[in-house]
Amino acid sequence: QQKVQQSPESLTVSEGAMASLNCTFSDGTSNNFRWYRQHSAKGLEVLVSIFSDGEKEEGRFTAHLNRANLHVSLHIREPQPSDSAVYLCAVSMRPGGYKVVFGSGTRLLVSP
Amino acid sequence: DTTVKQNPRYKLARVGKPVNLICSQTMNHDTMYWYQKKPNQAPKLLLFYYDKILNREADTFEKFQSSRPNNSFCSLYIGSAGLEYSAMYLCASSATGTANTEVFFGKGTRLTVV
């Protein structure tokens, strides 16, 4: 059973400083990784998807995937107070259907 | 249109009463999912339909039902709501043609059981 764990549980950074979030997963055959953001009481917003080892950048958001280490990270460049939200790591695999398992999230607070 | 639509956005239900949540998509996706999200917890996969095949997670097998009358619609049914069912319910869909498929989420239905 796929297990996805995120760290830290919460993170406070100053506006403009880099924010780094971590995610580990248990199943090395996973082939699809995403970072989502959820502002309170809103739906999920996809930030970046990554499917192969290395780096993927979408605007100020960069994901790094190292499948051998079972690790995917998200780096937020020049975070702003409006980036304060819960960030969720999602790992997918295809057992004949397409199952997405989420981590429990990192709560990011960006202080002005 | 790449949106997944969920109705209603907010639902109030009484303990012991049934609840039916609706989700639709027009992207011709073969897979549709239902997740339950409680505050400070990860979205939890309840079940998903791959085409006409329903897959329910082992720990929620007894609590939730679903139907998919056609490719575009999928419902989540709770036969007898309990207080513990209060949560945000998220529907999602994807096409499983390639490993790089995107998963699209709806805005969710916030269910409050009283």
mmCIF file of C-alpha atoms in Angstrom:
data_model
loop_
_atom_site.group_PDB
_atom_site.id
_atom_site.type_symbol
_atom_site.label_atom_id
_atom_site.label_comp_id
_atom_site.label_asym_id
_atom_site.label_seq_id
_atom_site.Cartn_x
_atom_site.Cartn_y
_atom_site.Cartn_z
ATOM 1 C CA GLN A 1 0.000 0.000 0.000
ATOM 2 C CA GLN A 2 1.422 3.331 -1.096
ATOM 3 C CA LYS A 3 2.368 5.648 1.761
ATOM 4 C CA VAL A 4 3.053 9.314 1.136
ATOM 5 C CA GLN A 5 4.566 11.452 3.875
ATOM 6 C CA GLN A 6 5.231 15.162 3.867
ATOM 7 C CA SER A 7 7.539 17.303 5.927
ATOM 8 C CA PRO A 8 7.512 19.639 7.645
ATOM 9 C CA GLU A 9 3.934 19.685 8.911
ATOM 10 C CA SER A 10 4.066 23.448 9.000
ATOM 11 C CA LEU A 11 6.494 26.022 7.736
ATOM 12 C CA THR A 12 6.786 29.765 8.213
ATOM 13 C CA VAL A 13 8.943 31.794 5.850
ATOM 14 C CA SER A 14 9.415 35.470 5.254
ATOM 15 C CA GLU A 15 8.147 37.039 2.068
ATOM 16 C CA GLY A 16 10.803 36.655 -0.626
ATOM 17 C CA ALA A 17 12.705 33.792 1.045
ATOM 18 C CA MET A 18 12.744 30.365 -0.631
ATOM 19 C CA ALA A 19 10.264 27.832 0.758
ATOM 20 C CA SER A 20 11.127 24.142 0.472
ATOM 21 C CA LEU A 21 8.675 21.301 1.072
ATOM 22 C CA ASN A 22 9.450 17.597 1.093
ATOM 23 C CA CYS A 23 7.544 14.440 0.195
ATOM 24 C CA THR A 24 8.553 10.802 0.422
ATOM 25 C CA PHE A 25 6.667 7.864 -1.034
ATOM 26 C CA SER A 26 6.953 4.138 -0.515
ATOM 27 C CA ASP A 27 6.287 2.595 -3.917
ATOM 28 C CA GLY A 28 9.162 3.000 -6.358
ATOM 29 C CA THR A 29 6.956 2.049 -9.293
ATOM 30 C CA SER A 30 4.964 5.262 -8.902
ATOM 31 C CA ASN A 31 5.089 7.194 -12.115
ATOM 32 C CA ASN A 32 3.227 10.426 -11.631
ATOM 33 C CA PHE A 33 3.794 13.141 -9.020
ATOM 34 C CA ARG A 34 1.976 16.384 -8.388
ATOM 35 C CA TRP A 35 1.965 19.231 -5.987
ATOM 36 C CA TYR A 36 -1.393 20.795 -5.159
ATOM 37 C CA ARG A 37 -2.327 23.811 -3.116
ATOM 38 C CA GLN A 38 -5.488 24.280 -1.113
ATOM 39 C CA HIS A 39 -6.545 27.594 0.267
ATOM 40 C CA SER A 40 -9.013 27.087 3.099
ATOM 41 C CA ALA A 41 -12.516 26.154 1.964
ATOM 42 C CA LYS A 42 -11.461 26.000 -1.680
ATOM 43 C CA GLY A 43 -10.775 23.181 -4.106
ATOM 44 C CA LEU A 44 -7.392 21.855 -5.088
ATOM 45 C CA GLU A 45 -5.164 23.869 -7.392
ATOM 46 C CA VAL A 46 -2.482 21.913 -9.248
ATOM 47 C CA LEU A 47 0.891 23.687 -9.156
ATOM 48 C CA VAL A 48 3.324 21.391 -10.931
ATOM 49 C CA SER A 49 3.312 17.846 -12.295
ATOM 50 C CA ILE A 50 6.481 15.816 -12.761
ATOM 51 C CA PHE A 51 6.852 12.380 -14.336
ATOM 52 C CA SER A 52 10.597 11.722 -14.625
ATOM 53 C CA ASP A 53 13.633 12.274 -12.455
ATOM 54 C CA GLY A 54 15.022 15.769 -12.408
ATOM 55 C CA GLU A 55 13.454 19.169 -12.211
ATOM 56 C CA LYS A 56 10.250 20.740 -13.500
ATOM 57 C CA GLU A 57 9.512 24.438 -13.206
ATOM 58 C CA GLU A 58 6.131 26.140 -13.426
ATOM 59 C CA GLY A 59 6.512 29.847 -12.752
ATOM 60 C CA ARG A 60 7.752 30.281 -9.190
ATOM 61 C CA PHE A 61 7.190 26.610 -8.373
ATOM 62 C CA THR A 62 9.887 23.986 -9.008
ATOM 63 C CA ALA A 63 9.545 20.276 -8.327
ATOM 64 C CA HIS A 64 12.514 17.937 -7.967
ATOM 65 C CA LEU A 65 12.000 14.196 -8.320
ATOM 66 C CA ASN A 66 14.456 11.494 -7.285
ATOM 67 C CA ARG A 67 12.700 8.187 -7.696
ATOM 68 C CA ALA A 68 15.667 6.154 -6.437
ATOM 69 C CA ASN A 69 15.455 8.028 -3.135
ATOM 70 C CA LEU A 70 11.644 7.912 -3.150
ATOM 71 C CA HIS A 71 11.613 11.681 -2.791
ATOM 72 C CA VAL A 72 9.946 14.614 -4.458
ATOM 73 C CA SER A 73 10.267 18.205 -3.301
ATOM 74 C CA LEU A 74 8.654 21.544 -4.053
ATOM 75 C CA HIS A 75 10.517 24.842 -3.956
ATOM 76 C CA ILE A 76 8.676 28.132 -4.026
ATOM 77 C CA ARG A 77 10.730 31.063 -5.200
ATOM 78 C CA GLU A 78 9.933 34.523 -3.782
ATOM 79 C CA PRO A 79 6.883 33.394 -1.813
ATOM 80 C CA GLN A 80 4.203 35.956 -1.106
ATOM 81 C CA PRO A 81 1.604 36.135 1.673
ATOM 82 C CA SER A 82 -1.002 34.979 -0.869
ATOM 83 C CA ASP A 83 0.950 31.702 -1.139
ATOM 84 C CA SER A 84 -0.050 30.874 2.427
ATOM 85 C CA ALA A 85 -2.015 27.639 2.119
ATOM 86 C CA VAL A 86 -1.806 23.891 2.620
ATOM 87 C CA TYR A 87 0.432 22.168 0.070
ATOM 88 C CA LEU A 88 -0.339 18.582 -0.807
ATOM 89 C CA CYS A 89 1.918 16.042 -2.453
ATOM 90 C CA ALA A 90 0.097 13.488 -4.639
ATOM 91 C CA VAL A 91 1.589 10.283 -5.991
ATOM 92 C CA SER A 92 -0.102 8.205 -8.650
ATOM 93 C CA MET A 93 0.254 4.751 -10.035
ATOM 94 C CA ARG A 94 -1.647 2.621 -12.477
ATOM 95 C CA PRO A 95 -2.963 -0.627 -11.158
ATOM 96 C CA GLY A 96 -5.532 -0.805 -13.958
ATOM 97 C CA GLY A 97 -7.281 2.405 -13.134
ATOM 98 C CA TYR A 98 -5.352 5.326 -11.777
ATOM 99 C CA LYS A 99 -4.952 5.683 -8.061
ATOM 100 C CA VAL A 100 -3.838 8.960 -6.488
ATOM 101 C CA VAL A 101 -2.576 8.945 -2.908
ATOM 102 C CA PHE A 102 -2.030 12.189 -1.029
ATOM 103 C CA GLY A 103 0.282 13.189 1.763
ATOM 104 C CA SER A 104 -1.199 14.918 4.804
ATOM 105 C CA GLY A 105 0.066 18.301 3.689
ATOM 106 C CA THR A 106 2.397 21.076 4.747
ATOM 107 C CA ARG A 107 0.824 24.252 6.046
ATOM 108 C CA LEU A 108 2.824 27.173 4.704
ATOM 109 C CA LEU A 109 2.621 30.630 6.207
ATOM 110 C CA VAL A 110 4.377 33.474 4.409
ATOM 111 C CA SER A 111 4.839 36.478 6.637
ATOM 112 C CA PRO A 112 5.142 39.977 5.150
ATOM 113 C CA ASP B 1 -14.160 22.385 -20.924
ATOM 114 C CA THR B 2 -11.695 20.903 -18.422
ATOM 115 C CA THR B 3 -13.861 21.409 -15.366
ATOM 116 C CA VAL B 4 -15.191 18.782 -13.043
ATOM 117 C CA LYS B 5 -18.539 19.906 -11.684
ATOM 118 C CA GLN B 6 -19.893 18.961 -8.313
ATOM 119 C CA ASN B 7 -23.373 19.505 -6.950
ATOM 120 C CA PRO B 8 -24.291 20.778 -4.549
ATOM 121 C CA ARG B 9 -21.420 22.890 -3.192
ATOM 122 C CA TYR B 10 -22.847 22.692 0.328
ATOM 123 C CA LYS B 11 -25.062 20.011 1.791
ATOM 124 C CA LEU B 12 -26.698 19.774 5.184
ATOM 125 C CA ALA B 13 -27.893 16.334 6.235
ATOM 126 C CA ARG B 14 -29.503 14.820 9.315
ATOM 127 C CA VAL B 15 -27.979 11.890 11.149
ATOM 128 C CA GLY B 16 -29.416 8.663 9.836
ATOM 129 C CA LYS B 17 -30.598 10.144 6.540
ATOM 130 C CA PRO B 18 -29.200 9.290 3.100
ATOM 131 C CA VAL B 19 -26.959 11.635 1.155
ATOM 132 C CA ASN B 20 -26.320 11.650 -2.576
ATOM 133 C CA LEU B 21 -23.562 13.768 -4.115
ATOM 134 C CA ILE B 22 -23.214 14.309 -7.839
ATOM 135 C CA CYS B 23 -20.167 14.811 -10.052
ATOM 136 C CA SER B 24 -19.894 15.331 -13.798
ATOM 137 C CA GLN B 25 -17.195 15.880 -16.405
ATOM 138 C CA THR B 26 -17.303 16.296 -20.161
ATOM 139 C CA MET B 27 -13.694 15.374 -20.921
ATOM 140 C CA ASN B 28 -14.572 11.750 -21.747
ATOM 141 C CA HIS B 29 -12.300 10.587 -18.928
ATOM 142 C CA ASP B 30 -12.429 6.894 -18.198
ATOM 143 C CA THR B 31 -11.691 7.217 -14.481
ATOM 144 C CA MET B 32 -13.606 9.160 -11.844
ATOM 145 C CA TYR B 33 -12.705 9.343 -8.169
ATOM 146 C CA TRP B 34 -14.240 10.358 -4.871
ATOM 147 C CA TYR B 35 -12.117 11.658 -2.018
ATOM 148 C CA GLN B 36 -13.041 12.674 1.507
ATOM 149 C CA LYS B 37 -11.138 15.550 3.041
ATOM 150 C CA LYS B 38 -11.316 16.541 6.680
ATOM 151 C CA PRO B 39 -9.503 19.549 8.143
ATOM 152 C CA ASN B 40 -5.775 18.993 8.675
ATOM 153 C CA GLN B 41 -5.918 15.587 7.010
ATOM 154 C CA ALA B 42 -4.885 14.340 3.575
ATOM 155 C CA PRO B 43 -7.632 13.778 1.024
ATOM 156 C CA LYS B 44 -8.574 10.146 1.455
ATOM 157 C CA LEU B 45 -9.494 8.082 -1.567
ATOM 158 C CA LEU B 46 -12.871 6.451 -0.993
ATOM 159 C CA LEU B 47 -13.438 4.772 -4.341
ATOM 160 C CA PHE B 48 -12.902 5.172 -8.042
ATOM 161 C CA TYR B 49 -14.534 4.002 -11.227
ATOM 162 C CA TYR B 50 -12.297 2.793 -14.011
ATOM 163 C CA ASP B 51 -14.754 2.733 -16.898
ATOM 164 C CA LYS B 52 -17.638 0.692 -15.463
ATOM 165 C CA ILE B 53 -15.551 -1.044 -12.789
ATOM 166 C CA LEU B 54 -15.988 0.228 -9.266
ATOM 167 C CA ASN B 55 -12.965 0.003 -6.949
ATOM 168 C CA ARG B 56 -13.653 0.716 -3.286
ATOM 169 C CA GLU B 57 -10.956 1.142 -0.674
ATOM 170 C CA ALA B 58 -10.937 -1.617 1.922
ATOM 171 C CA ASP B 59 -11.467 0.596 4.968
ATOM 172 C CA THR B 60 -14.436 2.466 3.492
ATOM 173 C CA PHE B 61 -15.968 -0.442 1.652
ATOM 174 C CA GLU B 62 -19.094 -0.629 3.761
ATOM 175 C CA LYS B 63 -19.738 3.064 4.172
ATOM 176 C CA PHE B 64 -19.983 4.462 0.671
ATOM 177 C CA GLN B 65 -21.703 3.432 -2.533
ATOM 178 C CA SER B 66 -21.333 4.880 -5.974
ATOM 179 C CA SER B 67 -22.902 4.646 -9.384
ATOM 180 C CA ARG B 68 -21.772 5.700 -12.815
ATOM 181 C CA PRO B 69 -24.730 5.583 -15.191
ATOM 182 C CA ASN B 70 -22.630 6.917 -18.063
ATOM 183 C CA ASN B 71 -19.127 8.147 -18.747
ATOM 184 C CA SER B 72 -19.875 11.719 -17.639
ATOM 185 C CA PHE B 73 -21.602 11.235 -14.295
ATOM 186 C CA CYS B 74 -20.623 9.659 -11.018
ATOM 187 C CA SER B 75 -22.470 9.799 -7.707
ATOM 188 C CA LEU B 76 -21.417 9.151 -4.137
ATOM 189 C CA TYR B 77 -24.109 7.705 -1.887
ATOM 190 C CA ILE B 78 -24.187 7.491 1.884
ATOM 191 C CA GLY B 79 -27.042 5.301 3.037
ATOM 192 C CA SER B 80 -27.224 6.573 6.608
ATOM 193 C CA ALA B 81 -25.179 9.632 7.452
ATOM 194 C CA GLY B 82 -23.350 9.852 10.738
ATOM 195 C CA LEU B 83 -21.640 12.841 12.326
ATOM 196 C CA GLU B 84 -18.276 11.421 11.225
ATOM 197 C CA TYR B 85 -19.247 11.904 7.586
ATOM 198 C CA SER B 86 -19.003 15.669 7.890
ATOM 199 C CA ALA B 87 -16.206 16.590 5.500
ATOM 200 C CA MET B 88 -15.382 18.040 2.117
ATOM 201 C CA TYR B 89 -16.006 15.523 -0.672
ATOM 202 C CA LEU B 90 -13.840 15.959 -3.753
ATOM 203 C CA CYS B 91 -14.560 14.412 -7.112
ATOM 204 C CA ALA B 92 -11.825 14.026 -9.707
ATOM 205 C CA SER B 93 -11.387 12.542 -13.146
ATOM 206 C CA SER B 94 -8.554 11.431 -15.392
ATOM 207 C CA ALA B 95 -7.847 9.611 -18.620
ATOM 208 C CA THR B 96 -5.540 6.627 -18.251
ATOM 209 C CA GLY B 97 -4.132 6.610 -21.749
ATOM 210 C CA THR B 98 -0.606 7.553 -20.720
ATOM 211 C CA ALA B 99 1.440 7.697 -17.543
ATOM 212 C CA ASN B 100 1.517 11.480 -17.760
ATOM 213 C CA THR B 101 -2.195 11.956 -17.508
ATOM 214 C CA GLU B 102 -3.557 14.900 -15.571
ATOM 215 C CA VAL B 103 -6.050 14.516 -12.756
ATOM 216 C CA PHE B 104 -8.725 17.185 -12.596
ATOM 217 C CA PHE B 105 -10.497 18.002 -9.348
ATOM 218 C CA GLY B 106 -13.863 19.604 -8.751
ATOM 219 C CA LYS B 107 -14.352 22.349 -6.175
ATOM 220 C CA GLY B 108 -15.877 19.913 -3.740
ATOM 221 C CA THR B 109 -19.100 19.475 -1.789
ATOM 222 C CA ARG B 110 -18.947 20.437 1.855
ATOM 223 C CA LEU B 111 -21.190 18.040 3.767
ATOM 224 C CA THR B 112 -22.303 18.874 7.278
ATOM 225 C CA VAL B 113 -24.173 16.204 9.205
ATOM 226 C CA VAL B 114 -26.203 17.336 12.202
#
